[in-house]
XYZ file of C-alpha atoms in Angstrom:
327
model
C 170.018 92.993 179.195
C 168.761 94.975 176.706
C 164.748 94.490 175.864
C 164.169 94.202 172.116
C 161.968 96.600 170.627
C 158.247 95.100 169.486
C 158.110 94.404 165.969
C 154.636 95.988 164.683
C 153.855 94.190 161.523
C 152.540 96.503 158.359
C 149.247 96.503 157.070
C 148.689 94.146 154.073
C 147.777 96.362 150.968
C 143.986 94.621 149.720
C 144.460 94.217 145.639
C 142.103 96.074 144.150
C 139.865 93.268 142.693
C 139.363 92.238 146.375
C 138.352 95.696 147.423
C 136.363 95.963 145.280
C 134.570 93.126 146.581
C 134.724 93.885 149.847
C 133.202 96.938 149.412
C 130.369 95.688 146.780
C 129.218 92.809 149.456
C 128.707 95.742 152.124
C 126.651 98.085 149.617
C 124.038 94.982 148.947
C 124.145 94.365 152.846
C 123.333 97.559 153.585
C 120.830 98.957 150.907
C 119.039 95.793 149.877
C 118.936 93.532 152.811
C 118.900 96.691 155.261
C 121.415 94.790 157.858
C 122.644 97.397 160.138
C 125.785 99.165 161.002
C 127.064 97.052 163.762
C 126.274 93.831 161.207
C 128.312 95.713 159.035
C 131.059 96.419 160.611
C 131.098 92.750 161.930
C 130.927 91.363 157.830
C 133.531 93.802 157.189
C 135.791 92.910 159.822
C 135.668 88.677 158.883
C 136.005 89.489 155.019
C 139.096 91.264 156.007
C 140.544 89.156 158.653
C 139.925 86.436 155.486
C 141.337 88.494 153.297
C 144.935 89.284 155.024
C 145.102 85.608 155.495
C 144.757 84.864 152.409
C 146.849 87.694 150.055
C 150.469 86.694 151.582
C 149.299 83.035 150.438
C 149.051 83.977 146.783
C 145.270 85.284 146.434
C 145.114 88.353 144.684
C 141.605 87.748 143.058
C 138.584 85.951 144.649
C 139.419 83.028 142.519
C 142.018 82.544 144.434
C 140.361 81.554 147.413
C 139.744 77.848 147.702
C 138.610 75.621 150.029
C 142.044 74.300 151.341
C 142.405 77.955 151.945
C 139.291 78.202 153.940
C 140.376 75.249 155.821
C 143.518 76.037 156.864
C 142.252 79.926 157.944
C 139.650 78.409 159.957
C 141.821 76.335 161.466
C 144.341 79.085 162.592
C 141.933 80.966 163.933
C 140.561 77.795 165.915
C 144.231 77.332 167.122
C 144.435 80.892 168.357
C 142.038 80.328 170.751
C 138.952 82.288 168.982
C 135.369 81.380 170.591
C 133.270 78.452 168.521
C 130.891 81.649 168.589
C 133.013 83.747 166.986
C 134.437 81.095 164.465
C 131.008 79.903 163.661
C 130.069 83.958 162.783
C 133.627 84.344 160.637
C 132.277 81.382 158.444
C 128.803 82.689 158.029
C 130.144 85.491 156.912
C 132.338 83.939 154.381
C 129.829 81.904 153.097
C 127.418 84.772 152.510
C 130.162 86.843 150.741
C 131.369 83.998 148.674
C 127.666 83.636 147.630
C 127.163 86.722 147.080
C 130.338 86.793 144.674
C 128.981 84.134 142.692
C 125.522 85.785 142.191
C 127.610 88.624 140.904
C 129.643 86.063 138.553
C 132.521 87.105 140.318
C 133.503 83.253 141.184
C 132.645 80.337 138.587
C 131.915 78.045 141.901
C 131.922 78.655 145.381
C 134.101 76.709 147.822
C 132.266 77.855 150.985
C 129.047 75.260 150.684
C 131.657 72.807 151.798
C 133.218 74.743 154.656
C 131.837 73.287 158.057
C 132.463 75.817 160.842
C 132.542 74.384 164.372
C 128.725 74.821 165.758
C 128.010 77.208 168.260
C 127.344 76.601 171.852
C 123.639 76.893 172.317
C 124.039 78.188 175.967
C 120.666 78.932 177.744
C 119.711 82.365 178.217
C 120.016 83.809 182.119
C 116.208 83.687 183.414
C 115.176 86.608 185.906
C 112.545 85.015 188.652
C 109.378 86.588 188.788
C 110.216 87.889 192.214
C 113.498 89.746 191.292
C 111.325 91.397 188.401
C 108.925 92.194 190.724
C 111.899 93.294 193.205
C 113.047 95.415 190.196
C 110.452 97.266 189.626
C 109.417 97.643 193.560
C 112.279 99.854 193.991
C 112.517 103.529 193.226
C 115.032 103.982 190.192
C 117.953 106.165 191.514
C 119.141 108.929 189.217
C 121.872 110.832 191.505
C 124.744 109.128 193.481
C 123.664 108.615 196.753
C 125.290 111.046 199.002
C 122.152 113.095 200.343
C 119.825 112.213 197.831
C 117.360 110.847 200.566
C 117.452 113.816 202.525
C 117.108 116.226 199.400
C 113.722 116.660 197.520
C 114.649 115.460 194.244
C 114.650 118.162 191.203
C 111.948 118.433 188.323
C 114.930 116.817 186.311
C 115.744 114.258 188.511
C 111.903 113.259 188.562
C 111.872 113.155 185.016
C 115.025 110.576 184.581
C 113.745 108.448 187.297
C 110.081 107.743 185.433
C 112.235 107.358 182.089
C 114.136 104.878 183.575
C 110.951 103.360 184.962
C 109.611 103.366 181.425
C 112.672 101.565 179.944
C 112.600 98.920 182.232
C 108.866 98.637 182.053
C 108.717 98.576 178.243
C 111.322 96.091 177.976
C 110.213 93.838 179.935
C 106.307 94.115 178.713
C 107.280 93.615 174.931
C 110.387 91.966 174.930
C 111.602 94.314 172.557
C 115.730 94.726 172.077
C 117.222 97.714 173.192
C 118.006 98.995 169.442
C 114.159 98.987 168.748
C 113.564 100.650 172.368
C 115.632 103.491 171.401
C 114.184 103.940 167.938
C 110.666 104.317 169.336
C 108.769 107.991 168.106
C 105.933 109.099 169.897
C 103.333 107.955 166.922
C 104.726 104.175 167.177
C 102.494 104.311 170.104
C 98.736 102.986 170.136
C 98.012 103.609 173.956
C 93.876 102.656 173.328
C 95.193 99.610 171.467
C 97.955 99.008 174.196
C 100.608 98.680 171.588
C 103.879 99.562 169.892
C 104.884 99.537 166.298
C 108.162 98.218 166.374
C 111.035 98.691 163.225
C 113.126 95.664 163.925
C 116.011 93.494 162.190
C 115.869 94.103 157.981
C 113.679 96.934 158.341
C 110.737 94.434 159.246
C 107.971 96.062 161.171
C 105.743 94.226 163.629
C 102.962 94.969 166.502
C 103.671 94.382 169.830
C 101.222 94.126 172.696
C 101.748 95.926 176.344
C 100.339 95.712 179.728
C 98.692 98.474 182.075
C 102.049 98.551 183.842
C 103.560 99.943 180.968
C 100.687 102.012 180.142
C 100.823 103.559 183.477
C 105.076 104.591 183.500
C 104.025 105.829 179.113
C 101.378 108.000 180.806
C 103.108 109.631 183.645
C 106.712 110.356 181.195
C 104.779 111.471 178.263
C 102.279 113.930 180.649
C 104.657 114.773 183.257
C 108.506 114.179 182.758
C 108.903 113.993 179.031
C 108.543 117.580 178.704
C 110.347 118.640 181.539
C 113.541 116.973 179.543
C 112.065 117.667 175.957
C 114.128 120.988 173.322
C 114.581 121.729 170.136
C 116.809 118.676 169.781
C 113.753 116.177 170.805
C 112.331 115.412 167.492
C 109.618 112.960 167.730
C 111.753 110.572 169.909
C 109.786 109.003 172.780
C 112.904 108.339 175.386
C 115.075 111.320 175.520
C 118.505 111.806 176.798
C 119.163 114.144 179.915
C 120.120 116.973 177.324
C 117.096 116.446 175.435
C 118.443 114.261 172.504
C 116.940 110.871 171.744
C 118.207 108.253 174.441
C 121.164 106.118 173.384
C 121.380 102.347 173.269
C 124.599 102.425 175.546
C 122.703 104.842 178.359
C 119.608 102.616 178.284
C 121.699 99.541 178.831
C 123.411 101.119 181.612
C 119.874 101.737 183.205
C 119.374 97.994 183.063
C 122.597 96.927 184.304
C 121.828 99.030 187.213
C 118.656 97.901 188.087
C 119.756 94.554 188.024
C 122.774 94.731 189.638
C 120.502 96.524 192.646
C 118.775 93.203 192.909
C 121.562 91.570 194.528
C 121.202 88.144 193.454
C 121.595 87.845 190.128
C 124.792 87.919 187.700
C 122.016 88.862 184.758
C 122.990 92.441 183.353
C 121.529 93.999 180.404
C 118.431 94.528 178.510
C 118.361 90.974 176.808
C 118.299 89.681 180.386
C 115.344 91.608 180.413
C 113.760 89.916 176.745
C 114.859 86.730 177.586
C 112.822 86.823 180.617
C 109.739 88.168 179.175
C 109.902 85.348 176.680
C 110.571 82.712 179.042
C 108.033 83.822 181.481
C 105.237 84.427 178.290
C 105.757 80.248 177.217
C 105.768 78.809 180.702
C 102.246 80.740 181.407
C 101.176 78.851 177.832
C 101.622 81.415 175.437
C 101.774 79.947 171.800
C 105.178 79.471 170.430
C 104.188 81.165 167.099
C 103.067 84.247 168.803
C 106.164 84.577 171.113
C 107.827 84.394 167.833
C 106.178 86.997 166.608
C 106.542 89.206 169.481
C 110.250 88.689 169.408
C 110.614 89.390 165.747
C 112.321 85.770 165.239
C 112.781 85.229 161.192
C 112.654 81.408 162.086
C 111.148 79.518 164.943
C 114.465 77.821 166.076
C 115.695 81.090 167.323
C 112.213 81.076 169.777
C 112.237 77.377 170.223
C 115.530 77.793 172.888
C 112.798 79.521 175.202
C 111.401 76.541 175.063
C 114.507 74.765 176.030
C 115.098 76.963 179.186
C 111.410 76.222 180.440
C 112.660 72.588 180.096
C 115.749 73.088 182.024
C 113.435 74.921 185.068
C 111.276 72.082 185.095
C 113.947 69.673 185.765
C 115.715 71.999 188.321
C 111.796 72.451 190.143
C 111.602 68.581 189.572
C 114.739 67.715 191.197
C 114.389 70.283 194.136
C 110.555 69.202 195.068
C 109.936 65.518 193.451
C 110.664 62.910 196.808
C 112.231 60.569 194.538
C 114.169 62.840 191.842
């Protein structure tokens, strides 16, 4: 029996008027609210995904757009089997576009402040022990498959990686930080008498971020010893550096963590927000004030800290239930 050849559907041509739109929401996303290009490319993928819904329905303007409209895309998304995470993002977006176009008197009213999006599922963060952190950092970082790499004395370079990847892990876990501000550390956003970092996060906000001598102790040895055994013409000011001397990626530091962690053994946590997650947990069930975790973290609001609080709760009860005679 013959197999019928796939149909692949053409792109739908964007009128002009909604390109234009498109493309004016991402210029004030990017220059004045400083969001950056991963949010981006996440606003401009939802717009569109709107968008394409929307011309073969009759919209060829933003006025065109009502809240049926909404309704009914939201709903075929739903129906497709999208995450409530992903949903709830799509309508965020929307709304902040749609608001947007009526700040720019693009829209006379703006049927979004009625859309309800299905609420996200606040799932609690994974929660490293403070053994397996301990664990972690107890054993050597391995740069080199295994092969003979016990019976070989390792290389200058090979020395160098291993107390960078020390350092990553250390620094994460010391300052919660997230692994796009790790990577975007210079050498001068260190205070190492004050014990701190200047940190560049979300919006372009900057805060101050306290360390321990842990993490003073793996800055000292990579910045006196290993940095410039790795360190060229390419280094620039960068504090973690690449094994060609470039600044270190996001996607290479995560893959240190993922490592490290999957090492452990016990844990299904991979990643460096495993890592912040932790640090934040661990800060408010030693008493650490909720305000100043939130600052630490670089939270715009306090709800976004308070779920910390939430998985202390949820350890209590487990601790409760596993020690308490009658639980």
């Amino acid at each position: 029996m013959p197999q019928r050849s796939e149909q692949k559907s053409e792109p739908i041509a964007i009128p002009a008027a909604l390109q234009s739109a498109h493309d004016g929401f991402l210029r004030h996303m990017r220059l004045e609210r400083s969001r950056s290009e991963h949010t981006l490319r996440a606003y401009s993928s939802d717009i569109t995904n709107l968008l394409t819904y929307a011309i073969p329905r009759g919209a060829q303007t933003l006025e065109g757009i009502d809240l049926p409209l909404l309704r009914t895309w939201l709903m075929t998304l739903q129906e497709s089997g999208l995450a409530r995470t992903t949903l709830s993002r799509r309508s965020a977006s929307i709304r902040s576009f749609l608001a947007w176009a009526l700040r720019e008197n693009l829209i006379d009213t703006n049927p979004a402040i009625r859309l309800q999006s299905p609420k996200r599922e606040q799932r609690l963060p994974h929660v490293l022990q403070s053994n397996q952190i301990q664990r972690m950092f107890d054993a050597p970082p391995r740069t080199t498959n295994q092969g003979n790499a016990d019976t070989q004395e390792p290389t200058a370079e090979e020395r160098a990686l291993a107390d960078r990847n020390t350092l990553i892990l250390e620094l994460l876990y010391a300052t919660a930080i997230r692994v796009g501000e790790l990577v975007s550390l210079d050498i001068d956003s260190l205070d190492l008498d004050r014990r701190t970092l200047r940190v560049i996060g979300k919006g372009d906000k900057e805060r101050t971020v306290p360390f321990g001598q842990p993490a003073l102790n793996a800055l000292d040895n990579w910045l006196r010893r290993s940095r410039p055994t790795l360190r060229n013409e390419h280094s620039g000011p960068a504090l973690l550096l690449g094994k060609r001397g470039k600044r270190l990626d996001a996607r290479q530091a995560r893959e240190v963590v993922s490592k490290a962690l999957a090492d452990l053994g016990d844990t299904a946590a991979r990643g460096p927000h495993a890592l912040r997650h932790s640090a934040a947990t661990h800060l408010l069930d030693r008493g650490a004030d909720l305000r100043a975790v939130q600052e630490i973290l670089g939270h715009s609001s306090l709800a976004t800290t308070q779920l910390y609080t939430h998985v202390s709760v949820e350890r209590l009860k487990e601790s409760y239930q596993r020690a308490h005679p009658r639980a």
